[in-house]
Amino acid sequence: MFLLLGAAGVGKTLLVKRLQKLCSKEGPRALGEPPPTLPTVGTNLTDLLIQKKITIRELGGCMGPIWSSYYGDCSAVLFMIDAANPTQISSSCVQLLSLLSAEQLASASVLILFNKMTLLGTLGWDLLCPAACLPPPMITLLDSFPA
């Protein structure tokens, strides 16, 4: 099971909906306009078929205090940070560091996603990485995502 974590409003639900579209028969052509989303209250389970079945458990941002109760059967963590919300970056960093130090996740893979990077006013990598206590990215940012 993959856990999808991050503060409220970072785009977790939209990511899951986009991944579902990408995994559909139409693939990237099916993306179209971003679908409407509502804040996740509680947890959502989504199965994706990408060579094999992957289950993503999205936990609402307001559930941060009890995220650790879901670590047990987790093989990977997708952690989203809203790069366009500087006031949220520091609290996201605290959550991320807590997650990275969790013994139950010691063998889990972790992917950190900075969302909303193309919005005006977003901090650049030179400021984001130190703010999140991370080294500079090893890959380049995709400046555009198919709409």
C-alpha positions as YAML, in Angstrom:
chain: A
units: angstrom
residues:
- id: 1
  name: MET
  ca: [0.00, 0.00, 0.00]
- id: 2
  name: PHE
  ca: [1.14, 3.54, -0.81]
- id: 3
  name: LEU
  ca: [0.28, 6.37, 1.56]
- id: 4
  name: LEU
  ca: [-0.45, 9.81, 0.07]
- id: 5
  name: LEU
  ca: [0.16, 12.42, 2.74]
- id: 6
  name: GLY
  ca: [0.42, 16.19, 2.98]
- id: 7
  name: ALA
  ca: [-1.25, 19.22, 4.49]
- id: 8
  name: ALA
  ca: [-4.82, 20.16, 3.63]
- id: 9
  name: GLY
  ca: [-5.21, 21.75, 0.21]
- id: 10
  name: VAL
  ca: [-1.90, 20.65, -1.34]
- id: 11
  name: GLY
  ca: [-3.55, 18.71, -4.18]
- id: 12
  name: LYS
  ca: [-3.54, 15.08, -3.02]
- id: 13
  name: THR
  ca: [-7.04, 14.31, -4.30]
- id: 14
  name: LEU
  ca: [-6.34, 15.95, -7.65]
- id: 15
  name: LEU
  ca: [-3.15, 13.90, -7.98]
- id: 16
  name: VAL
  ca: [-5.08, 10.67, -7.40]
- id: 17
  name: LYS
  ca: [-7.75, 11.66, -9.93]
- id: 18
  name: ARG
  ca: [-5.06, 12.53, -12.49]
- id: 19
  name: LEU
  ca: [-3.28, 9.20, -11.89]
- id: 20
  name: GLN
  ca: [-6.58, 7.37, -12.39]
- id: 21
  name: LYS
  ca: [-7.03, 9.13, -15.75]
- id: 22
  name: LEU
  ca: [-3.46, 8.39, -16.80]
- id: 23
  name: CYS
  ca: [-4.00, 4.71, -15.99]
- id: 24
  name: SER
  ca: [-7.20, 4.59, -18.03]
- id: 25
  name: LYS
  ca: [-7.32, 3.27, -21.58]
- id: 26
  name: GLU
  ca: [-7.13, 6.81, -23.00]
- id: 27
  name: GLY
  ca: [-3.97, 7.62, -21.04]
- id: 28
  name: PRO
  ca: [-2.67, 11.23, -21.16]
- id: 29
  name: ARG
  ca: [-5.29, 12.19, -23.75]
- id: 30
  name: ALA
  ca: [-7.97, 11.69, -21.11]
- id: 31
  name: LEU
  ca: [-6.63, 14.31, -18.70]
- id: 32
  name: GLY
  ca: [-8.62, 17.32, -19.94]
- id: 33
  name: GLU
  ca: [-9.50, 20.01, -17.44]
- id: 34
  name: PRO
  ca: [-8.75, 19.39, -13.77]
- id: 35
  name: PRO
  ca: [-11.74, 17.63, -12.20]
- id: 36
  name: PRO
  ca: [-13.52, 19.22, -9.24]
- id: 37
  name: THR
  ca: [-12.34, 18.00, -5.85]
- id: 38
  name: LEU
  ca: [-13.49, 18.29, -2.28]
- id: 39
  name: PRO
  ca: [-11.26, 18.22, 0.80]
- id: 40
  name: THR
  ca: [-10.71, 14.66, 1.98]
- id: 41
  name: VAL
  ca: [-12.28, 14.03, 5.34]
- id: 42
  name: GLY
  ca: [-10.86, 10.79, 6.62]
- id: 43
  name: THR
  ca: [-9.29, 8.45, 4.11]
- id: 44
  name: ASN
  ca: [-9.78, 7.43, 0.48]
- id: 45
  name: LEU
  ca: [-8.58, 4.16, -1.05]
- id: 46
  name: THR
  ca: [-7.83, 4.04, -4.77]
- id: 47
  name: ASP
  ca: [-6.54, 1.11, -6.80]
- id: 48
  name: LEU
  ca: [-4.39, 1.84, -9.85]
- id: 49
  name: LEU
  ca: [-3.24, -0.69, -12.40]
- id: 50
  name: ILE
  ca: [0.34, 0.18, -13.42]
- id: 51
  name: GLN
  ca: [1.85, -3.14, -14.51]
- id: 52
  name: LYS
  ca: [0.43, -4.44, -11.22]
- id: 53
  name: LYS
  ca: [-2.25, -3.25, -8.83]
- id: 54
  name: ILE
  ca: [-1.18, -0.42, -6.56]
- id: 55
  name: THR
  ca: [-3.41, 0.77, -3.74]
- id: 56
  name: ILE
  ca: [-3.07, 4.39, -2.69]
- id: 57
  name: ARG
  ca: [-4.47, 5.43, 0.66]
- id: 58
  name: GLU
  ca: [-4.98, 9.17, 0.70]
- id: 59
  name: LEU
  ca: [-5.25, 10.61, 4.18]
- id: 60
  name: GLY
  ca: [-6.83, 14.01, 4.70]
- id: 61
  name: GLY
  ca: [-4.45, 16.74, 5.79]
- id: 62
  name: CYS
  ca: [-6.45, 17.30, 8.97]
- id: 63
  name: MET
  ca: [-5.61, 13.72, 9.97]
- id: 64
  name: GLY
  ca: [-1.91, 14.54, 10.44]
- id: 65
  name: PRO
  ca: [-1.91, 13.74, 14.16]
- id: 66
  name: ILE
  ca: [-2.98, 10.13, 13.48]
- id: 67
  name: TRP
  ca: [-1.08, 9.41, 10.24]
- id: 68
  name: SER
  ca: [1.24, 7.10, 12.13]
- id: 69
  name: SER
  ca: [-1.60, 4.65, 12.78]
- id: 70
  name: TYR
  ca: [-1.59, 3.93, 9.00]
- id: 71
  name: TYR
  ca: [2.15, 3.28, 8.63]
- id: 72
  name: GLY
  ca: [1.96, -0.47, 9.36]
- id: 73
  name: ASP
  ca: [1.18, -1.85, 5.89]
- id: 74
  name: CYS
  ca: [2.87, 0.91, 3.92]
- id: 75
  name: SER
  ca: [5.54, 0.15, 1.31]
- id: 76
  name: ALA
  ca: [5.85, 3.69, -0.08]
- id: 77
  name: VAL
  ca: [4.94, 7.25, 0.89]
- id: 78
  name: LEU
  ca: [4.03, 10.05, -1.49]
- id: 79
  name: PHE
  ca: [4.39, 13.29, 0.46]
- id: 80
  name: MET
  ca: [3.03, 16.48, -1.12]
- id: 81
  name: ILE
  ca: [4.09, 20.01, -0.29]
- id: 82
  name: ASP
  ca: [2.35, 23.10, -1.64]
- id: 83
  name: ALA
  ca: [5.22, 25.15, -3.05]
- id: 84
  name: ALA
  ca: [2.91, 28.15, -3.53]
- id: 85
  name: ASN
  ca: [2.13, 28.41, 0.19]
- id: 86
  name: PRO
  ca: [5.26, 29.62, 2.01]
- id: 87
  name: THR
  ca: [3.52, 29.66, 5.41]
- id: 88
  name: GLN
  ca: [2.68, 25.97, 5.07]
- id: 89
  name: ILE
  ca: [6.15, 24.83, 4.01]
- id: 90
  name: SER
  ca: [7.65, 24.90, 7.50]
- id: 91
  name: SER
  ca: [4.81, 22.89, 9.05]
- id: 92
  name: SER
  ca: [5.02, 20.44, 6.14]
- id: 93
  name: CYS
  ca: [8.75, 20.09, 6.84]
- id: 94
  name: VAL
  ca: [8.01, 19.20, 10.47]
- id: 95
  name: GLN
  ca: [5.48, 16.59, 9.33]
- id: 96
  name: LEU
  ca: [7.95, 15.23, 6.79]
- id: 97
  name: LEU
  ca: [10.77, 14.92, 9.32]
- id: 98
  name: SER
  ca: [8.45, 13.12, 11.72]
- id: 99
  name: LEU
  ca: [7.43, 10.74, 8.95]
- id: 100
  name: LEU
  ca: [11.05, 10.10, 7.91]
- id: 101
  name: SER
  ca: [12.01, 9.24, 11.47]
- id: 102
  name: ALA
  ca: [9.14, 6.76, 11.96]
- id: 103
  name: GLU
  ca: [10.51, 3.29, 12.63]
- id: 104
  name: GLN
  ca: [7.55, 1.64, 10.85]
- id: 105
  name: LEU
  ca: [8.55, 3.42, 7.62]
- id: 106
  name: ALA
  ca: [12.25, 2.57, 7.78]
- id: 107
  name: SER
  ca: [12.01, 0.32, 4.73]
- id: 108
  name: ALA
  ca: [9.41, 2.37, 2.84]
- id: 109
  name: SER
  ca: [10.32, 4.39, -0.24]
- id: 110
  name: VAL
  ca: [9.50, 8.10, -0.02]
- id: 111
  name: LEU
  ca: [8.69, 10.45, -2.90]
- id: 112
  name: ILE
  ca: [8.42, 14.14, -2.06]
- id: 113
  name: LEU
  ca: [6.25, 16.11, -4.48]
- id: 114
  name: PHE
  ca: [6.31, 19.89, -4.61]
- id: 115
  name: ASN
  ca: [2.98, 20.87, -6.13]
- id: 116
  name: LYS
  ca: [1.97, 24.17, -7.77]
- id: 117
  name: MET
  ca: [5.53, 24.99, -8.83]
- id: 118
  name: THR
  ca: [4.41, 26.94, -11.91]
- id: 119
  name: LEU
  ca: [2.21, 29.43, -10.04]
- id: 120
  name: LEU
  ca: [3.41, 33.01, -9.70]
- id: 121
  name: GLY
  ca: [4.97, 33.75, -6.34]
- id: 122
  name: THR
  ca: [6.14, 30.18, -5.76]
- id: 123
  name: LEU
  ca: [9.48, 29.83, -4.06]
- id: 124
  name: GLY
  ca: [12.24, 28.53, -6.32]
- id: 125
  name: TRP
  ca: [14.29, 25.41, -5.68]
- id: 126
  name: ASP
  ca: [17.06, 27.53, -4.19]
- id: 127
  name: LEU
  ca: [14.70, 28.52, -1.34]
- id: 128
  name: LEU
  ca: [12.39, 25.50, -1.19]
- id: 129
  name: CYS
  ca: [15.04, 22.86, -0.63]
- id: 130
  name: PRO
  ca: [16.72, 24.52, 2.36]
- id: 131
  name: ALA
  ca: [13.29, 25.40, 3.82]
- id: 132
  name: ALA
  ca: [12.29, 21.74, 3.61]
- id: 133
  name: CYS
  ca: [15.72, 20.56, 4.86]
- id: 134
  name: LEU
  ca: [16.37, 18.80, 1.53]
- id: 135
  name: PRO
  ca: [19.32, 18.74, -0.86]
- id: 136
  name: PRO
  ca: [18.82, 20.34, -4.29]
- id: 137
  name: PRO
  ca: [16.66, 18.24, -6.60]
- id: 138
  name: MET
  ca: [18.38, 15.55, -8.63]
- id: 139
  name: ILE
  ca: [15.92, 15.94, -11.50]
- id: 140
  name: THR
  ca: [14.64, 18.97, -13.32]
- id: 141
  name: LEU
  ca: [11.15, 20.34, -12.92]
- id: 142
  name: LEU
  ca: [8.67, 19.67, -15.69]
- id: 143
  name: ASP
  ca: [7.52, 23.19, -16.50]
- id: 144
  name: SER
  ca: [4.23, 22.05, -17.92]
- id: 145
  name: PHE
  ca: [1.86, 19.23, -17.20]
- id: 146
  name: PRO
  ca: [-0.71, 18.28, -19.80]
- id: 147
  name: ALA
  ca: [-3.94, 20.05, -18.99]
...
